[in-house]
mmCIF file of C-alpha atoms in Angstrom:
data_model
loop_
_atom_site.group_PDB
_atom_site.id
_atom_site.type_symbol
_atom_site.label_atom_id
_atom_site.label_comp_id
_atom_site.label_asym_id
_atom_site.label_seq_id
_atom_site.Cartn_x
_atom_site.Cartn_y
_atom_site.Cartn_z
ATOM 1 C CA UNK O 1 2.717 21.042 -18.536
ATOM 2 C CA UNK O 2 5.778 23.265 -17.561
ATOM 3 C CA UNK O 3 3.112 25.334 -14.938
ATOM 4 C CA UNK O 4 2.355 21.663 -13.391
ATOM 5 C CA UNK O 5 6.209 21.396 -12.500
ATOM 6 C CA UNK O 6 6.590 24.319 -11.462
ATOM 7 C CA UNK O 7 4.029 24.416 -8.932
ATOM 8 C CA UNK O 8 4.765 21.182 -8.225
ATOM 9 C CA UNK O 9 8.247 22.129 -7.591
ATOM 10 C CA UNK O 10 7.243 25.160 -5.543
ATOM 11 C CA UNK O 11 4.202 23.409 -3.352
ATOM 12 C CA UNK O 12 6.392 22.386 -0.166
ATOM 13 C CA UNK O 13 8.549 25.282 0.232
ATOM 14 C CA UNK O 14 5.782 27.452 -0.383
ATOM 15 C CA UNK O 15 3.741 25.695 2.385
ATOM 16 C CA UNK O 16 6.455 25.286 4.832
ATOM 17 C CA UNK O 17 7.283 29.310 4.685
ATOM 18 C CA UNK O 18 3.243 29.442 4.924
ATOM 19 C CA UNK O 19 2.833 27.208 8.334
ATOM 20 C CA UNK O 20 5.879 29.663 9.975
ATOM 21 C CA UNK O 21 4.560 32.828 8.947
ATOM 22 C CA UNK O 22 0.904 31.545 9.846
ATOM 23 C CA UNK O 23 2.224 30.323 13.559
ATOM 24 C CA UNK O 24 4.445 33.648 13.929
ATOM 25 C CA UNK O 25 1.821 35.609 13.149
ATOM 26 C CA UNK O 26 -0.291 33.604 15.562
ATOM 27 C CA UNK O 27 2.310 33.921 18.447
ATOM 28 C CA UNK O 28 2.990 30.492 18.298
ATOM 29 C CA UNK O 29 7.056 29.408 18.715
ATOM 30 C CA UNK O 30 7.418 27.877 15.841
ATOM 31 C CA UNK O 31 11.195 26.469 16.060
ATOM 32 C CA UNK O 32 9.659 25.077 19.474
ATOM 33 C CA UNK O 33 7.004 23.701 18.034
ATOM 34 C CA UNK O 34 8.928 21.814 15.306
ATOM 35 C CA UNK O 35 11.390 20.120 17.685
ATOM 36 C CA UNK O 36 8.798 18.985 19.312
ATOM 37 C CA UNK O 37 7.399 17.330 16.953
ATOM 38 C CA UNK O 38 10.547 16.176 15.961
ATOM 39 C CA UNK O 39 10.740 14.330 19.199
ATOM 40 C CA UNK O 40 7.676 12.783 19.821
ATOM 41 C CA UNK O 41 8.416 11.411 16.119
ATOM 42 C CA UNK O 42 11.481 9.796 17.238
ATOM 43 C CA UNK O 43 9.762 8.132 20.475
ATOM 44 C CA UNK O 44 6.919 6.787 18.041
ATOM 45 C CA UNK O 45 9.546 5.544 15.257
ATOM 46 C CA UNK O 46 11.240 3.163 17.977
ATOM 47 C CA UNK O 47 7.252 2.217 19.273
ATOM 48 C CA UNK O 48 6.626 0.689 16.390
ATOM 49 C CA UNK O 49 9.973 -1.068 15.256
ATOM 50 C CA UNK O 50 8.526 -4.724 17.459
ATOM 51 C CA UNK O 51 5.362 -4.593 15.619
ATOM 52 C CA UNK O 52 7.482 -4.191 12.134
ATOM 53 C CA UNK O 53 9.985 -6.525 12.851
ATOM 54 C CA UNK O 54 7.153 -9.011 13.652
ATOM 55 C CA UNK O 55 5.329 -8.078 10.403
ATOM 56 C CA UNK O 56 8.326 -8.973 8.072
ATOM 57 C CA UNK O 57 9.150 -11.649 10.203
ATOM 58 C CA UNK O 58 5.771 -13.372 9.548
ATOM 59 C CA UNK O 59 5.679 -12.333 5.458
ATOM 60 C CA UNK O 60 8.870 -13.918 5.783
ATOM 61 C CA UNK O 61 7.791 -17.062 7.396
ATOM 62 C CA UNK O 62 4.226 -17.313 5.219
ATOM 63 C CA UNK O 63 6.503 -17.159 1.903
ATOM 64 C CA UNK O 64 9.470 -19.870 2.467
ATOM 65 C CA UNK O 65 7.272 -22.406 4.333
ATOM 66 C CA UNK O 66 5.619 -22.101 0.786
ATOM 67 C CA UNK O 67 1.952 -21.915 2.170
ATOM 68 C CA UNK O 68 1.977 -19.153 -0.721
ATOM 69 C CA UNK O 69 2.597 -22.007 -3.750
ATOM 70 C CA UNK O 70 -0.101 -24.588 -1.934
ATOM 71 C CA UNK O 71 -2.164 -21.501 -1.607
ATOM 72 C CA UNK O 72 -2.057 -20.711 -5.551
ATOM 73 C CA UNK O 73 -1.878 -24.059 -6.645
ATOM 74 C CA UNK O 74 -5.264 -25.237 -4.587
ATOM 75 C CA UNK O 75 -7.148 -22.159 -5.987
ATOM 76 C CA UNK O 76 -5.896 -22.528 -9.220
ATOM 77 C CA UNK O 77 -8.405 -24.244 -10.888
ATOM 78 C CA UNK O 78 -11.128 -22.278 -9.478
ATOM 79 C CA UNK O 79 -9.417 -19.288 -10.908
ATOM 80 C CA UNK O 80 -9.290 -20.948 -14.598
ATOM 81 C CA UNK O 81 -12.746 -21.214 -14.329
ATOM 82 C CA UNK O 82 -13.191 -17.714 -13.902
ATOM 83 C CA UNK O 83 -10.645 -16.982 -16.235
ATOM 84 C CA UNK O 84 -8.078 -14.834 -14.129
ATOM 85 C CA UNK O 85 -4.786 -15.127 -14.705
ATOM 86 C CA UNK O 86 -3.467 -17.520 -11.270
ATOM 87 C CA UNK O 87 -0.471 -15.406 -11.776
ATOM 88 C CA UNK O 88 -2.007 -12.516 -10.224
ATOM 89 C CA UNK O 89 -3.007 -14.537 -7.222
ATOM 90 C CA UNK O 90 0.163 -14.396 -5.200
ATOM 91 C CA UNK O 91 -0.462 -10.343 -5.719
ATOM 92 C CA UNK O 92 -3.600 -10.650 -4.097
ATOM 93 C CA UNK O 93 -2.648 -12.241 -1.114
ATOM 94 C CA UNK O 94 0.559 -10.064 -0.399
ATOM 95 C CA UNK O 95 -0.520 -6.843 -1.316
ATOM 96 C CA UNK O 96 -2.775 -6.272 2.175
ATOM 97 C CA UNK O 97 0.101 -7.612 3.900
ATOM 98 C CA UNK O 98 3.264 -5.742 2.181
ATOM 99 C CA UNK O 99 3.731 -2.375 -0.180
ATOM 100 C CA UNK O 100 7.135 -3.628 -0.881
ATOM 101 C CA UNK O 101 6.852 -7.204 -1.212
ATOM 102 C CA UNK O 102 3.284 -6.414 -3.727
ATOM 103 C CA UNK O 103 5.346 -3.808 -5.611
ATOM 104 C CA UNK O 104 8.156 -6.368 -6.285
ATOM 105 C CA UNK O 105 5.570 -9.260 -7.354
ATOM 106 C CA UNK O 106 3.731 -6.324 -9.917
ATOM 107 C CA UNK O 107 7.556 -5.784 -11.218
ATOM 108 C CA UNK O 108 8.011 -8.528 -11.791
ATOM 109 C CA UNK O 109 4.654 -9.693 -13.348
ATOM 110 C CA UNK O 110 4.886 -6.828 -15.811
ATOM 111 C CA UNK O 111 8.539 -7.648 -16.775
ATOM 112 C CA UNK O 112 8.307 -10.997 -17.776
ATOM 113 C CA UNK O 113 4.507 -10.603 -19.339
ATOM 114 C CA UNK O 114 4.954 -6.800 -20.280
ATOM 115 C CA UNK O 115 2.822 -3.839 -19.282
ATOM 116 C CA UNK O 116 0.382 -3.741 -22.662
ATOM 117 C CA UNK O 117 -0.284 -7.439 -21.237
ATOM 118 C CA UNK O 118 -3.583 -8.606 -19.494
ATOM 119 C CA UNK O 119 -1.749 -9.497 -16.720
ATOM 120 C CA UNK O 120 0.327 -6.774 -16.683
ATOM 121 C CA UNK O 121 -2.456 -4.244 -16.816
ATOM 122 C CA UNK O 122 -4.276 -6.164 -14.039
ATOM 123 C CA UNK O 123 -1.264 -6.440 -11.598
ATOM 124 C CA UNK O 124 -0.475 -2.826 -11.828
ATOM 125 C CA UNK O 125 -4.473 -1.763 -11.691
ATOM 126 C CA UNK O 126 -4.747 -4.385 -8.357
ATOM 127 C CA UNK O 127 -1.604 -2.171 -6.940
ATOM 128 C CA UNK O 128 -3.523 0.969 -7.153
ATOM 129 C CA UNK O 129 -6.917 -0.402 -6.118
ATOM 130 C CA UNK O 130 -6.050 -1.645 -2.602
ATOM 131 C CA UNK O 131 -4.041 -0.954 0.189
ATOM 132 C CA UNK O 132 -1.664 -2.801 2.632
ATOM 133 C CA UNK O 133 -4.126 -3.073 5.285
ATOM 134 C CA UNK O 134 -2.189 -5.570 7.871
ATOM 135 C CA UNK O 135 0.908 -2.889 7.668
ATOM 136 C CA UNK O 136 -1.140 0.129 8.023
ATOM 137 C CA UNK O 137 -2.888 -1.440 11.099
ATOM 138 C CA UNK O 138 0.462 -2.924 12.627
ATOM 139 C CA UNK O 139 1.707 0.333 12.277
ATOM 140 C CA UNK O 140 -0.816 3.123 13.117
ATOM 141 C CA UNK O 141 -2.900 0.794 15.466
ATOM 142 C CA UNK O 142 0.406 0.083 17.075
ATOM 143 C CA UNK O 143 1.518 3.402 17.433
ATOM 144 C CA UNK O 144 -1.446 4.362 18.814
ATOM 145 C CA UNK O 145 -1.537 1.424 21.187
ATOM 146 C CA UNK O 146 -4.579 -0.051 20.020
ATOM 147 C CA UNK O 147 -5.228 -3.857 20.623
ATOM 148 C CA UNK O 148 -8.259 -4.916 19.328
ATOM 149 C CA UNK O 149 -8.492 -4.565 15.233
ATOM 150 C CA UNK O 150 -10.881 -7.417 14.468
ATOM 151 C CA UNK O 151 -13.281 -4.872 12.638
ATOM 152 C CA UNK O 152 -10.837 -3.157 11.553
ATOM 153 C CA UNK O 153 -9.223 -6.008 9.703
ATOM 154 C CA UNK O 154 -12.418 -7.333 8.634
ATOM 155 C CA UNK O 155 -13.118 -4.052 6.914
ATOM 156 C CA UNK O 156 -9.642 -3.380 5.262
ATOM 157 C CA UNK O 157 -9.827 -7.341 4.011
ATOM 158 C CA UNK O 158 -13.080 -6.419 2.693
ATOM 159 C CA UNK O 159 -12.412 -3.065 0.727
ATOM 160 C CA UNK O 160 -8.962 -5.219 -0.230
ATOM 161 C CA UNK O 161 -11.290 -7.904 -1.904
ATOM 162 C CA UNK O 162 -13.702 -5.183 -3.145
ATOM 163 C CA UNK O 163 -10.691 -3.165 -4.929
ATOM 164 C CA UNK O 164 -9.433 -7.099 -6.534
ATOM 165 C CA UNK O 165 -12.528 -7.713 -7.855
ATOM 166 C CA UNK O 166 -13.284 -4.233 -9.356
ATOM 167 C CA UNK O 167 -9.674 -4.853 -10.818
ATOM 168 C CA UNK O 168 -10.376 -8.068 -12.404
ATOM 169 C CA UNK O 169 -13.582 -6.053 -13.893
ATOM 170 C CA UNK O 170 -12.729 -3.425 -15.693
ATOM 171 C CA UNK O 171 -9.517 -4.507 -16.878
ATOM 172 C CA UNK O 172 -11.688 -7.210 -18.220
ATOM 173 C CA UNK O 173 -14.159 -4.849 -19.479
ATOM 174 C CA UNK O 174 -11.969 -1.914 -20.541
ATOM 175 C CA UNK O 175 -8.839 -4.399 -22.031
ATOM 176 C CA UNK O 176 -10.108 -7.853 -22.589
ATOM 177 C CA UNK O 177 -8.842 -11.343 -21.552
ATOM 178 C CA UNK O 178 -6.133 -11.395 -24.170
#
């Protein structure tokens, strides 16, 4: 394991002094180049700050008008049925919408139920099976100026629901219930 740090260590340096030498030798100007980049960066960090601000706004709004709570409580029994946890529900619902907000709900969950737990093995499995789809849209879509993501979001939602149920399954299969 002490080879794995140290290339892991090494990997970025290595591959910046790789990319200079590779556009110097090229006849590329690489400084040039890099500022650039730097710049166009900048202009497409502030392009995207409205369609952030109007993301967290609206996690913001979904959560304290407590649509989240009616939302868990209706599907609730439905969920007993199939025997998954309703805990993990909120999880579900935020994770296509926020990284941050998902990864605080999964800390949480694995806190209070601990991380040997069904649920805790579940919430952290459901973290690394989907994505934040409406954030990755907002973001790159807006960057890119894109206004029509209909199939787009249909298709993240779907591979979001695919990766929840695949979850549920072989934590199921692999753990158990209990």
């Amino acid at each position: 394991m002490h080879w794995m740090t140290t290339i892991s260590v090494w990997m970025i340096p290595i591959l910046i002094c790789f990319i200079l030498i590779y556009g110097t030798a090229k006849k590329i100007p690489t400084y040039e180049a890099f500022v650039e980049g730097g710049k166009e960066g900048i202009t497409m960090s502030f392009s995207i700050i409205p369609f952030l601000v109007g993301m967290l706004v609206a996690i913001s709004v979904f959560r304290a008008s407590g649509a989240l709570d009616f939302i868990v409580q209706f599907l609730k029994p439905l969920l007993q049925m199939l025997h998954i946890p309703a805990e993990i529900l909120p999880l579900a619902i935020i994770r296509p919408i926020s990284g941050t907000a998902a990864l605080g709900m999964t800390s949480d969950l694995i806190s209070f139920h601990g991380p040997d737990s069904f649920i805790g093995r579940l919430a952290a499995t459901i973290q690394g099976s989907t994505d934040t789809t409406f954030y990755v849209l907002t973001v790159y879509f807006g960057a890119v100026g894109i206004k029509k993501m209909g199939d787009a979001v249909k298709v993240g939602l779907l591979a979001d629901l695919v990766g929840i149920i695949a979850a549920i399954i072989v934590v199921t299969l692999v753990f158990g219930t209990k």
